[in-house]
Each structure stands twice: as C-alpha cells, then as structure tokens.
Short mmCIF file of C-alpha atoms in Angstrom, two decimals:
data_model
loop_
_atom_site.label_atom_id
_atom_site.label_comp_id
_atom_site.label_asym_id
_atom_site.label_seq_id
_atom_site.Cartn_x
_atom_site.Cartn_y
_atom_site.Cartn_z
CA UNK A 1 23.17 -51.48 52.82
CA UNK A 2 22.30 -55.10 52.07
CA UNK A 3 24.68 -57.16 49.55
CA UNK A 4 23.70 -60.30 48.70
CA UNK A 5 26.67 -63.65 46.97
CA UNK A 6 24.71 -66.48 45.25
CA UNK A 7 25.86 -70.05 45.33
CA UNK A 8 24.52 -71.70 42.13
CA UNK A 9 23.80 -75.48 41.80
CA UNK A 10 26.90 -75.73 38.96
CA UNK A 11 29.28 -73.86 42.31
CA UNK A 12 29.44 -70.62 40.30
CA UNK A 13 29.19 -67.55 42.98
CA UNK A 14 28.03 -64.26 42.39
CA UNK A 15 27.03 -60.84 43.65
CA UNK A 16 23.54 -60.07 42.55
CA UNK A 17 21.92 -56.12 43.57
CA UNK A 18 18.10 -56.02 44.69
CA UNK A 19 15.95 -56.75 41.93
CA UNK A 20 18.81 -57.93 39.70
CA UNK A 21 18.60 -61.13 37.76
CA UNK A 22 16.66 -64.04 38.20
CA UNK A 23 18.06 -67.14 40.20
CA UNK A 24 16.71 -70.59 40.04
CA UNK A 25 15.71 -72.84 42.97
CA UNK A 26 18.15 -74.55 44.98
CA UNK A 27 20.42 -71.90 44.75
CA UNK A 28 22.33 -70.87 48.70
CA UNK A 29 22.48 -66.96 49.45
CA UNK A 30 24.69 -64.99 51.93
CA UNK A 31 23.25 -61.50 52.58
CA UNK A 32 25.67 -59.34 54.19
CA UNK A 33 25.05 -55.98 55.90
CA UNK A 34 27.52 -53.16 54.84
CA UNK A 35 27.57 -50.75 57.96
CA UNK A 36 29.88 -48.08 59.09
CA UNK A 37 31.78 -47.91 62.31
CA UNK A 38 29.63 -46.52 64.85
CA UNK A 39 27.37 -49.40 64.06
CA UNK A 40 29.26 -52.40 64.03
CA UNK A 41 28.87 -53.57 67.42
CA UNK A 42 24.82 -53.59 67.03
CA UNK A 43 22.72 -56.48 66.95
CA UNK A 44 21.67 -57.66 63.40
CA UNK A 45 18.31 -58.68 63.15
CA UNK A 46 16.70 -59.96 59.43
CA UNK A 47 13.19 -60.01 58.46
CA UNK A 48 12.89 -62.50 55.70
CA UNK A 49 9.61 -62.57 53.85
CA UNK A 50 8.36 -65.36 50.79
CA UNK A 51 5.89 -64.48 48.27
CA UNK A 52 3.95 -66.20 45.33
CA UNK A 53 1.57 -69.54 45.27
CA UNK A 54 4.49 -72.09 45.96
CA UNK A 55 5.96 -70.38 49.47
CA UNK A 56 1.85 -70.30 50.12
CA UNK A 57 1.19 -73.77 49.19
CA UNK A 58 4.18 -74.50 51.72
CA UNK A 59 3.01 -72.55 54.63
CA UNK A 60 6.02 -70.92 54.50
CA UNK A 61 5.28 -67.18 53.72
CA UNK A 62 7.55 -66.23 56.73
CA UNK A 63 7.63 -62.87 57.58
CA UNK A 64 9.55 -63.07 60.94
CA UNK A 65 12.83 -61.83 62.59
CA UNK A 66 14.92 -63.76 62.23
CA UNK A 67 18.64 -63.93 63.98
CA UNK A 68 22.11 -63.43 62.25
CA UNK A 69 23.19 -67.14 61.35
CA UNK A 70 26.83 -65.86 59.78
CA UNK A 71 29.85 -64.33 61.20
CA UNK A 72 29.42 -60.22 61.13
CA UNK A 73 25.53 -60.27 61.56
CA UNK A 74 24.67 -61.56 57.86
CA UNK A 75 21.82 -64.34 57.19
CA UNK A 76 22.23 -67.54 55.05
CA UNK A 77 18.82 -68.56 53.44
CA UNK A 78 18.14 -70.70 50.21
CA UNK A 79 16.06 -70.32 47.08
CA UNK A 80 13.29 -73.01 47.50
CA UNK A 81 10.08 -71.01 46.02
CA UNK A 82 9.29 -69.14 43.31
CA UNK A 83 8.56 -65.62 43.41
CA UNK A 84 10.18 -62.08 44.45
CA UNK A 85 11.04 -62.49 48.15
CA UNK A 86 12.76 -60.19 50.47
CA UNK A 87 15.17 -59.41 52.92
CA UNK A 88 15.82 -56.31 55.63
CA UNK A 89 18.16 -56.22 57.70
CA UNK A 90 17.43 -54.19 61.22
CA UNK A 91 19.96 -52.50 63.60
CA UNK A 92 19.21 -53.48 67.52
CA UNK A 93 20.54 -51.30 70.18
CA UNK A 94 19.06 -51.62 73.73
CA UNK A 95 15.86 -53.57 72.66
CA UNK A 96 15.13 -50.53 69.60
CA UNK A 97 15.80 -50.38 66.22
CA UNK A 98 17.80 -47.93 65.40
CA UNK A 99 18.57 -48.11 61.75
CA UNK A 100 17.40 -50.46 59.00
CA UNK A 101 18.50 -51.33 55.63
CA UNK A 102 15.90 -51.05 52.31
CA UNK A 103 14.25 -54.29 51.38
CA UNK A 104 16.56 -56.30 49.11
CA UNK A 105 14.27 -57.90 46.45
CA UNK A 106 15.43 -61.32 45.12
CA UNK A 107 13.41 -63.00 42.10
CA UNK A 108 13.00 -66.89 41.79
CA UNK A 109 11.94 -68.33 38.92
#
C-alpha cells in the first residue's frame, strides 16, 4: 500500500489518500510504501506517470521506473503540472516483480 505526506508552499504537511484532495503546484511529495515483513528487504521500484496538456507541453509525460530516492524504498517527486498523475510502486526480487501496489492517483490543479 502506497501513502503519500504533502509539503505545501505555506510548510503545512499532510497525508493525502489516492484521489483525495486537490494540491496546487509547487507542492513536494513523499510516497511511502507500507509492506509487511517478508517483503522488506525487496527492491522498490516506482513508476511515475504525468498526465494533462501542461506535463505534454513539457515533454515530460514520464512513464518510467524510476529508483527509490528516500530511505525505506519511498520516492520524492514534486507537483509541477496540472492534471491527475500517478504513482506505483513495484516489488523487485531476483530481476521479477513480485508484488505491486495499486496506482495512487494525485490531482493538480
């Protein structure tokens, strides 16, 4: 399961669930990857994907794996585009997934 803690501009933090409320641009988000024992020793991999006109404008749809850049496999990525992006967060073991999280939907306005 994927959690996700907002940074906003003003330095308020907050939890937000998958599809939950709308965060402006230029806000900083730690997802975190809530997994039980047996799995904590795999290899976190993310697949963050932008939608909408602006991350298209950009050339930056994404869409890639990306690596774990925080301690305990999560992924730091920032609101720069509006529209209802995503993030999944894969299980490696041996080269093979093995588990996967659902998509965690955030919306930018």
């Amino acid at each position: 399961m994927v959690v996700a803690d907002v940074a906003f501009e003003d330095g308020h933090v907050g939890t937000i669930s998958s599809n939950g409320r709308v965060i402006p641009k230029g806000c900083q988000i730690d997802y975190r990857i809530i997994r039980s024992k047996g799995l904590q020793s795999l290899l976190a991999k993310w697949l963050v994907v932008n939608t909408g006109e602006e991350a298209y404008a950009a050339g930056c749809p994404r869409g890639e794996f990306e690596d774990s850049n925080l301690a305990g496999g999560g992924r730091h990525e920032s609101t720069a585009y509006a529209g209802r992006h995503y993030v999944q967060c894969l299980l490696i073991k041996g080269g093979c997934c093995i588990a996967r999280s659902k998509e965690f939907f955030i919306v930018v306005q």
